[in-house]
Amino acid sequence: MARIICQQLAPQIADLAGNCRLSIEAIRAAVQGKADVVVLPELVTSGYVFESREEAVSVAIPASHRLFVEWALEAARGPSVVVGGFCELGQDGLLYNSAAIVDGSGVRAVYRKTHLWEREKLIFQPGAEAPPVLDTQVGRIGVLVCYDLEFPEMTRTLALRGADLIAVPTNWPLVARPADERPPEVIIAMAAARTSRVFIACCDRVGVERGQEWTAGTAIIDQSGWVIATTPEAGPATADVDLVLARRKGWSELNDVLGDRRPELYSALSAEQSVSTQLPLTVSDQTRC
Amino acid sequence: MARIICQQLAPQIADLAGNCRLSIEAIRAAVQGKADVVVLPELVTSGYVFESREEAVSVAIPASHRLFVEWALEAARGPSVVVGGFCELGQDGLLYNSAAIVDGSGVRAVYRKTHLWEREKLIFQPGAEAPPVLDTQVGRIGVLVCYDLEFPEMTRTLALRGADLIAVPTNWPLVARPADERPPEVIIAMAAARTSRVFIACCDRVGVERGQEWTAGTAIIDQSGWVIATTPEAGPATADVDLVLARRKGWSELNDVLGDRRPELYSALSAEQSVSTQLPLTVSDQTRC
């Protein structure tokens, strides 16, 4: 069994030093709690609601920053694997909304969010590379950041590449939803988990930042698509899971959620041209006889 | 506005004449109820739990069958569009799990289910063609059948091809689910609707057939992914929707759920070779230090 702990936090906007301490303490607590995998929110080092690109630059750090040595030192005590978001200053001088995957050996990979949400487009450069799928001591871990999750192509691709668990640092702005419904992002994650029989761990934020309320929607989801851990408050959501179950892609001997695919019918998904922008906004005459 | 009515029915296994009457009466009632779109269950003409392929052959009908003239006559009274499943005898002598799309002019298209579930593989031939997206008087309607819906590639492809509404005749076997959760197939449909901002209407069955209990999970889902109509019993689930909303793919001016895609990252989805079958079933050493 592997223990997954999502540390739902409340970083402070543009407080790099404080957020670094917060992240290190959160990893330490999770490792003490025997986490094999620790997931932190998106942009945990910087906060999210920047007033300007300049403000983001002021707290951006490279992947070589000392912080990740600290994360690795904490991870080594497990040993654990840590996945957390940060505001990255690239060697190219551009900003990326990134996630670091760190274990006791150091930074294993950095993933730069490829699908930017809303005003992120005014601040960050979209990543050019597909997300990593890393072999770790507990299984294969794929990584997405927030809005990436809402592209079923992304979760599916990670499953096809062998991910047992998809770790998703997020900052979900609170949106309206009907009573008794889960946050829509969680529903999307549940569907992705079930359709590809893969575990998904989304680590969200709590609180309010410059008027933006967060969903506090942290959710760990099993390979059948059911939510097995959440928390409404700051702190950990914990689940013990058997990641090997993600390698059984059939509900029975006569089906296989990946093997039953019909790739020859899916070529439109990777076609360069977007169809949607060519569509007219009107429909045909709707009047009834 | 367009009125969608899903007629959740209980066809009898291998009773072609009775099921034909049932389907015609259901369409008539929906058209009298001012449906613009009527959706019927999968295999409504034949039932589902066949004892043998021979039994399925005994109730299979070609797309040229008189039944669809009856459906068209009922549809013409609206005018309405009807999408319903049937057990098709192809001109090639093979059986297909198909859906007919019928309006007042007759059969507009026949879609042969491309992803066969479980023992269907022992009875039916999988369809070779992608599903249709048809221009109708109320908007563009795409069609899937049951298990097709659980391939996010399919719903996404239909949205990219311009579907405003995806009609899904289904027979959902009842599966275990946690208390207070929706049927997993509905969760998958909700996620598909929201991630592509498209309406989805799933028409399921009720009752028990040869020991197989059905979910009675009929659900009409709006373009934000929320369920707007269900029914626990035999009969109609009705929703009035503005299908034009499916052509607004952005939540705001700075995003577009289709335009924000990164097709260059999705090539694995249409690659011929399935990766999953190559994966080992073990993970690395899981013991902790």
Short mmCIF file of N, CA, C and O in Angstrom, two decimals, chain A residues 97-183:
data_model
loop_
_atom_site.label_atom_id
_atom_site.label_comp_id
_atom_site.label_asym_id
_atom_site.label_seq_id
_atom_site.Cartn_x
_atom_site.Cartn_y
_atom_site.Cartn_z
N ASN A 97 4.34 28.43 -14.89
CA ASN A 97 3.55 27.89 -13.78
C ASN A 97 3.92 26.41 -13.71
O ASN A 97 3.38 25.59 -14.45
N SER A 98 4.84 26.08 -12.82
CA SER A 98 5.50 24.77 -12.87
C SER A 98 5.20 23.91 -11.66
O SER A 98 4.71 24.39 -10.64
N ALA A 99 5.48 22.62 -11.81
CA ALA A 99 5.44 21.69 -10.68
C ALA A 99 6.78 20.98 -10.61
O ALA A 99 7.31 20.55 -11.64
N ALA A 100 7.33 20.90 -9.40
CA ALA A 100 8.56 20.15 -9.18
C ALA A 100 8.21 18.80 -8.60
O ALA A 100 7.34 18.68 -7.74
N ILE A 101 8.89 17.78 -9.10
CA ILE A 101 8.76 16.44 -8.55
C ILE A 101 10.11 16.13 -7.90
O ILE A 101 11.14 16.08 -8.58
N VAL A 102 10.05 15.97 -6.57
CA VAL A 102 11.27 15.90 -5.79
C VAL A 102 11.26 14.63 -4.94
O VAL A 102 10.23 14.31 -4.33
N ASP A 103 12.38 13.92 -4.91
CA ASP A 103 12.50 12.84 -3.92
C ASP A 103 13.82 13.02 -3.18
O ASP A 103 14.47 14.07 -3.30
N GLY A 104 14.21 12.03 -2.43
CA GLY A 104 15.41 12.16 -1.61
C GLY A 104 16.68 12.42 -2.41
O GLY A 104 17.68 12.90 -1.86
N SER A 105 16.61 12.13 -3.70
CA SER A 105 17.79 12.36 -4.55
C SER A 105 17.84 13.77 -5.12
O SER A 105 18.82 14.16 -5.73
N GLY A 106 16.77 14.53 -4.93
CA GLY A 106 16.71 15.89 -5.48
C GLY A 106 15.55 16.07 -6.43
O GLY A 106 14.57 15.32 -6.36
N VAL A 107 15.65 17.06 -7.30
CA VAL A 107 14.59 17.33 -8.26
C VAL A 107 14.62 16.27 -9.36
O VAL A 107 15.60 16.17 -10.10
N ARG A 108 13.56 15.48 -9.42
CA ARG A 108 13.49 14.43 -10.44
C ARG A 108 13.03 14.99 -11.79
O ARG A 108 13.44 14.53 -12.84
N ALA A 109 12.14 15.96 -11.74
CA ALA A 109 11.62 16.55 -12.98
C ALA A 109 10.91 17.85 -12.64
O ALA A 109 10.48 18.07 -11.50
N VAL A 110 10.84 18.73 -13.63
CA VAL A 110 10.02 19.94 -13.52
C VAL A 110 9.06 19.92 -14.70
O VAL A 110 9.46 19.74 -15.85
N TYR A 111 7.78 20.09 -14.40
CA TYR A 111 6.76 20.16 -15.45
C TYR A 111 6.22 21.58 -15.51
O TYR A 111 5.84 22.14 -14.48
N ARG A 112 6.20 22.13 -16.70
CA ARG A 112 5.65 23.47 -16.91
C ARG A 112 4.25 23.36 -17.48
O ARG A 112 4.06 22.83 -18.57
N LYS A 113 3.29 23.89 -16.74
CA LYS A 113 1.86 23.80 -17.12
C LYS A 113 1.67 24.16 -18.59
O LYS A 113 2.12 25.22 -19.04
N THR A 114 0.98 23.29 -19.30
CA THR A 114 0.85 23.48 -20.74
C THR A 114 -0.47 24.14 -21.14
O THR A 114 -0.59 24.64 -22.26
N HIS A 115 -1.46 24.11 -20.24
CA HIS A 115 -2.76 24.74 -20.52
C HIS A 115 -2.96 25.84 -19.48
O HIS A 115 -3.29 25.55 -18.33
N LEU A 116 -2.77 27.07 -19.91
CA LEU A 116 -2.86 28.19 -18.96
C LEU A 116 -4.29 28.69 -18.88
O LEU A 116 -4.99 28.82 -19.89
N TRP A 117 -4.70 29.01 -17.66
CA TRP A 117 -6.06 29.46 -17.39
C TRP A 117 -6.12 30.98 -17.32
O TRP A 117 -5.36 31.60 -16.57
N GLU A 118 -7.03 31.56 -18.09
CA GLU A 118 -7.41 32.95 -17.92
C GLU A 118 -6.22 33.91 -17.91
O GLU A 118 -5.39 33.88 -18.81
N ARG A 119 -6.10 34.68 -16.84
CA ARG A 119 -5.08 35.72 -16.78
C ARG A 119 -3.66 35.16 -16.61
O ARG A 119 -2.69 35.91 -16.75
N GLU A 120 -3.56 33.87 -16.35
CA GLU A 120 -2.22 33.27 -16.36
C GLU A 120 -1.53 33.52 -17.69
O GLU A 120 -0.30 33.61 -17.77
N LYS A 121 -2.36 33.63 -18.74
CA LYS A 121 -1.79 33.83 -20.08
C LYS A 121 -1.07 35.17 -20.19
O LYS A 121 -0.25 35.36 -21.10
N LEU A 122 -1.41 36.08 -19.30
CA LEU A 122 -0.77 37.40 -19.33
C LEU A 122 0.54 37.40 -18.55
O LEU A 122 1.30 38.37 -18.61
N ILE A 123 0.78 36.36 -17.79
CA ILE A 123 1.94 36.32 -16.89
C ILE A 123 2.93 35.23 -17.26
O ILE A 123 4.14 35.45 -17.28
N PHE A 124 2.39 34.05 -17.56
CA PHE A 124 3.26 32.88 -17.75
C PHE A 124 3.39 32.51 -19.23
O PHE A 124 2.51 32.80 -20.05
N GLN A 125 4.46 31.80 -19.51
CA GLN A 125 4.66 31.15 -20.80
C GLN A 125 4.10 29.73 -20.67
O GLN A 125 4.36 29.07 -19.66
N PRO A 126 3.35 29.25 -21.66
CA PRO A 126 2.91 27.85 -21.55
C PRO A 126 4.07 26.89 -21.76
O PRO A 126 4.96 27.16 -22.58
N GLY A 127 4.07 25.81 -21.03
CA GLY A 127 5.11 24.80 -21.21
C GLY A 127 5.06 24.21 -22.61
O GLY A 127 3.99 24.08 -23.21
N ALA A 128 6.24 23.80 -23.10
CA ALA A 128 6.32 23.24 -24.45
C ALA A 128 6.37 21.73 -24.45
O ALA A 128 6.22 21.10 -25.49
N GLU A 129 6.54 21.15 -23.27
CA GLU A 129 6.76 19.70 -23.19
C GLU A 129 5.60 19.00 -22.50
O GLU A 129 4.99 19.54 -21.58
N ALA A 130 5.35 17.77 -22.92
CA ALA A 130 4.35 16.93 -22.25
C ALA A 130 4.80 16.67 -20.81
O ALA A 130 5.99 16.71 -20.50
N PRO A 131 3.84 16.39 -19.93
CA PRO A 131 4.20 16.15 -18.52
C PRO A 131 4.98 14.85 -18.35
O PRO A 131 4.87 13.94 -19.16
N PRO A 132 5.75 14.77 -17.27
CA PRO A 132 6.53 13.56 -17.01
C PRO A 132 5.68 12.44 -16.42
O PRO A 132 4.65 12.69 -15.80
N VAL A 133 6.12 11.22 -16.64
CA VAL A 133 5.65 10.05 -15.90
C VAL A 133 6.90 9.43 -15.30
O VAL A 133 7.76 8.94 -16.03
N LEU A 134 7.02 9.50 -13.98
CA LEU A 134 8.24 9.09 -13.31
C LEU A 134 8.09 7.77 -12.58
O LEU A 134 7.11 7.57 -11.86
N ASP A 135 9.07 6.91 -12.75
CA ASP A 135 9.13 5.70 -11.93
C ASP A 135 9.61 6.08 -10.54
O ASP A 135 10.65 6.74 -10.41
N THR A 136 8.86 5.70 -9.54
CA THR A 136 9.27 5.98 -8.16
C THR A 136 9.18 4.69 -7.36
O THR A 136 8.71 3.67 -7.87
N GLN A 137 9.55 4.77 -6.09
CA GLN A 137 9.55 3.54 -5.29
C GLN A 137 8.14 3.02 -5.03
O GLN A 137 7.97 1.88 -4.62
N VAL A 138 7.13 3.85 -5.26
CA VAL A 138 5.75 3.38 -5.03
C VAL A 138 4.98 3.13 -6.31
O VAL A 138 3.86 2.61 -6.26
N GLY A 139 5.53 3.48 -7.43
CA GLY A 139 4.81 3.29 -8.69
C GLY A 139 5.12 4.45 -9.62
O GLY A 139 5.97 5.29 -9.32
N ARG A 140 4.40 4.51 -10.72
CA ARG A 140 4.67 5.54 -11.73
C ARG A 140 3.75 6.73 -11.51
O ARG A 140 2.52 6.59 -11.46
N ILE A 141 4.35 7.89 -11.38
CA ILE A 141 3.59 9.11 -11.07
C ILE A 141 3.64 10.07 -12.24
O ILE A 141 4.72 10.46 -12.70
N GLY A 142 2.46 10.45 -12.73
CA GLY A 142 2.34 11.49 -13.72
C GLY A 142 1.91 12.79 -13.06
O GLY A 142 1.37 12.77 -11.95
N VAL A 143 2.14 13.90 -13.71
CA VAL A 143 1.88 15.21 -13.10
C VAL A 143 1.11 16.10 -14.07
O VAL A 143 1.42 16.15 -15.26
N LEU A 144 0.10 16.79 -13.55
CA LEU A 144 -0.58 17.85 -14.27
C LEU A 144 -0.71 19.04 -13.33
O LEU A 144 -0.58 18.87 -12.11
N VAL A 145 -1.01 20.21 -13.86
CA VAL A 145 -1.26 21.37 -13.01
C VAL A 145 -2.65 21.93 -13.36
O VAL A 145 -2.91 22.32 -14.49
N CYS A 146 -3.55 21.91 -12.38
CA CYS A 146 -4.86 22.58 -12.42
C CYS A 146 -5.60 22.43 -13.74
O CYS A 146 -6.07 21.35 -14.06
N TYR A 147 -5.69 23.47 -14.54
CA TYR A 147 -6.53 23.48 -15.75
C TYR A 147 -6.15 22.36 -16.73
O TYR A 147 -7.00 21.90 -17.50
N ASP A 148 -4.89 21.91 -16.69
CA ASP A 148 -4.50 20.74 -17.52
C ASP A 148 -5.48 19.58 -17.34
O ASP A 148 -5.75 18.84 -18.28
N LEU A 149 -5.96 19.43 -16.11
CA LEU A 149 -6.84 18.31 -15.76
C LEU A 149 -8.14 18.35 -16.55
O LEU A 149 -8.78 17.32 -16.75
N GLU A 150 -8.53 19.54 -17.00
CA GLU A 150 -9.81 19.69 -17.69
C GLU A 150 -9.70 19.38 -19.18
O GLU A 150 -10.65 19.59 -19.93
N PHE A 151 -8.53 18.87 -19.57
CA PHE A 151 -8.33 18.41 -20.93
C PHE A 151 -8.22 16.89 -20.86
O PHE A 151 -7.19 16.36 -20.44
N PRO A 152 -9.30 16.19 -21.21
CA PRO A 152 -9.27 14.73 -21.07
C PRO A 152 -8.14 14.09 -21.85
O PRO A 152 -7.69 12.99 -21.51
N GLU A 153 -7.66 14.80 -22.86
CA GLU A 153 -6.50 14.29 -23.60
C GLU A 153 -5.30 14.11 -22.67
O GLU A 153 -4.46 13.22 -22.90
N MET A 154 -5.18 14.97 -21.68
CA MET A 154 -3.99 14.95 -20.81
C MET A 154 -4.01 13.78 -19.85
O MET A 154 -3.02 13.05 -19.70
N THR A 155 -5.13 13.59 -19.16
CA THR A 155 -5.21 12.46 -18.24
C THR A 155 -5.10 11.14 -19.01
O THR A 155 -4.42 10.21 -18.58
N ARG A 156 -5.76 11.07 -20.14
CA ARG A 156 -5.72 9.85 -20.94
C ARG A 156 -4.29 9.55 -21.40
O ARG A 156 -3.84 8.40 -21.37
N THR A 157 -3.60 10.58 -21.87
CA THR A 157 -2.23 10.38 -22.36
C THR A 157 -1.33 9.87 -21.24
O THR A 157 -0.51 8.96 -21.44
N LEU A 158 -1.49 10.42 -20.04
CA LEU A 158 -0.66 9.96 -18.92
C LEU A 158 -0.96 8.50 -18.59
O LEU A 158 -0.05 7.72 -18.30
N ALA A 159 -2.23 8.12 -18.65
CA ALA A 159 -2.58 6.71 -18.39
C ALA A 159 -1.97 5.81 -19.46
O ALA A 159 -1.44 4.74 -19.16
N LEU A 160 -2.06 6.26 -20.70
CA LEU A 160 -1.48 5.45 -21.79
C LEU A 160 0.02 5.31 -21.64
O LEU A 160 0.61 4.30 -22.03
N ARG A 161 0.63 6.32 -21.04
CA ARG A 161 2.08 6.27 -20.84
C ARG A 161 2.43 5.52 -19.55
O ARG A 161 3.60 5.44 -19.18
N GLY A 162 1.43 5.01 -18.86
CA GLY A 162 1.71 4.10 -17.76
C GLY A 162 1.61 4.68 -16.37
O GLY A 162 1.96 4.01 -15.39
N ALA A 163 1.10 5.91 -16.24
CA ALA A 163 0.96 6.47 -14.89
C ALA A 163 -0.01 5.64 -14.05
O ALA A 163 -1.09 5.27 -14.51
N ASP A 164 0.38 5.33 -12.82
CA ASP A 164 -0.51 4.70 -11.86
C ASP A 164 -1.28 5.77 -11.09
O ASP A 164 -2.42 5.57 -10.68
N LEU A 165 -0.61 6.86 -10.85
CA LEU A 165 -1.14 7.98 -10.06
C LEU A 165 -0.85 9.27 -10.82
O LEU A 165 0.27 9.47 -11.30
N ILE A 166 -1.86 10.13 -10.90
CA ILE A 166 -1.65 11.47 -11.46
C ILE A 166 -1.77 12.46 -10.30
O ILE A 166 -2.81 12.54 -9.65
N ALA A 167 -0.68 13.16 -10.03
CA ALA A 167 -0.65 14.17 -8.97
C ALA A 167 -0.92 15.54 -9.60
O ALA A 167 -0.28 15.89 -10.60
N VAL A 168 -1.86 16.28 -8.99
CA VAL A 168 -2.33 17.52 -9.61
C VAL A 168 -2.32 18.68 -8.62
O VAL A 168 -3.30 18.90 -7.91
N PRO A 169 -1.23 19.42 -8.53
CA PRO A 169 -1.28 20.68 -7.76
C PRO A 169 -2.28 21.63 -8.42
O PRO A 169 -2.25 21.80 -9.64
N THR A 170 -3.20 22.20 -7.62
CA THR A 170 -4.23 23.06 -8.19
C THR A 170 -4.45 24.30 -7.33
O THR A 170 -4.11 24.33 -6.14
N ASN A 171 -5.04 25.30 -7.96
CA ASN A 171 -5.66 26.45 -7.29
C ASN A 171 -7.02 26.60 -7.96
O ASN A 171 -7.12 27.20 -9.03
N TRP A 172 -8.05 26.03 -7.35
CA TRP A 172 -9.37 26.08 -7.98
C TRP A 172 -10.16 27.27 -7.44
O TRP A 172 -10.59 27.26 -6.28
N PRO A 173 -10.39 28.28 -8.28
CA PRO A 173 -11.27 29.38 -7.84
C PRO A 173 -12.66 28.81 -7.58
O PRO A 173 -13.15 27.99 -8.36
N LEU A 174 -13.28 29.25 -6.49
CA LEU A 174 -14.62 28.73 -6.16
C LEU A 174 -15.61 29.18 -7.23
O LEU A 174 -15.72 30.36 -7.53
N VAL A 175 -16.33 28.22 -7.81
CA VAL A 175 -17.37 28.54 -8.80
C VAL A 175 -18.71 28.03 -8.29
O VAL A 175 -18.77 27.12 -7.46
N ALA A 176 -19.77 28.64 -8.81
CA ALA A 176 -21.13 28.23 -8.41
C ALA A 176 -21.37 26.79 -8.82
O ALA A 176 -20.91 26.34 -9.87
N ARG A 177 -22.07 26.05 -7.95
CA ARG A 177 -22.48 24.69 -8.33
C ARG A 177 -23.79 24.37 -7.63
O ARG A 177 -24.09 24.95 -6.58
N PRO A 178 -24.57 23.46 -8.20
CA PRO A 178 -25.84 23.10 -7.56
C PRO A 178 -25.59 22.49 -6.18
O PRO A 178 -24.53 21.90 -5.92
N ALA A 179 -26.57 22.63 -5.30
CA ALA A 179 -26.47 22.04 -3.97
C ALA A 179 -26.22 20.54 -4.11
O ALA A 179 -26.71 19.88 -5.02
N ASP A 180 -25.43 20.00 -3.21
CA ASP A 180 -25.15 18.57 -3.15
C ASP A 180 -24.27 18.05 -4.28
O ASP A 180 -24.09 16.84 -4.42
N GLU A 181 -23.76 18.96 -5.11
CA GLU A 181 -22.83 18.50 -6.14
C GLU A 181 -21.39 18.75 -5.68
O GLU A 181 -21.11 19.69 -4.94
N ARG A 182 -20.51 17.89 -6.13
CA ARG A 182 -19.09 18.11 -5.88
C ARG A 182 -18.59 19.25 -6.76
O ARG A 182 -19.21 19.59 -7.77
N PRO A 183 -17.43 19.84 -6.41
CA PRO A 183 -16.84 20.83 -7.31
C PRO A 183 -16.67 20.22 -8.71
O PRO A 183 -16.33 19.04 -8.84
#
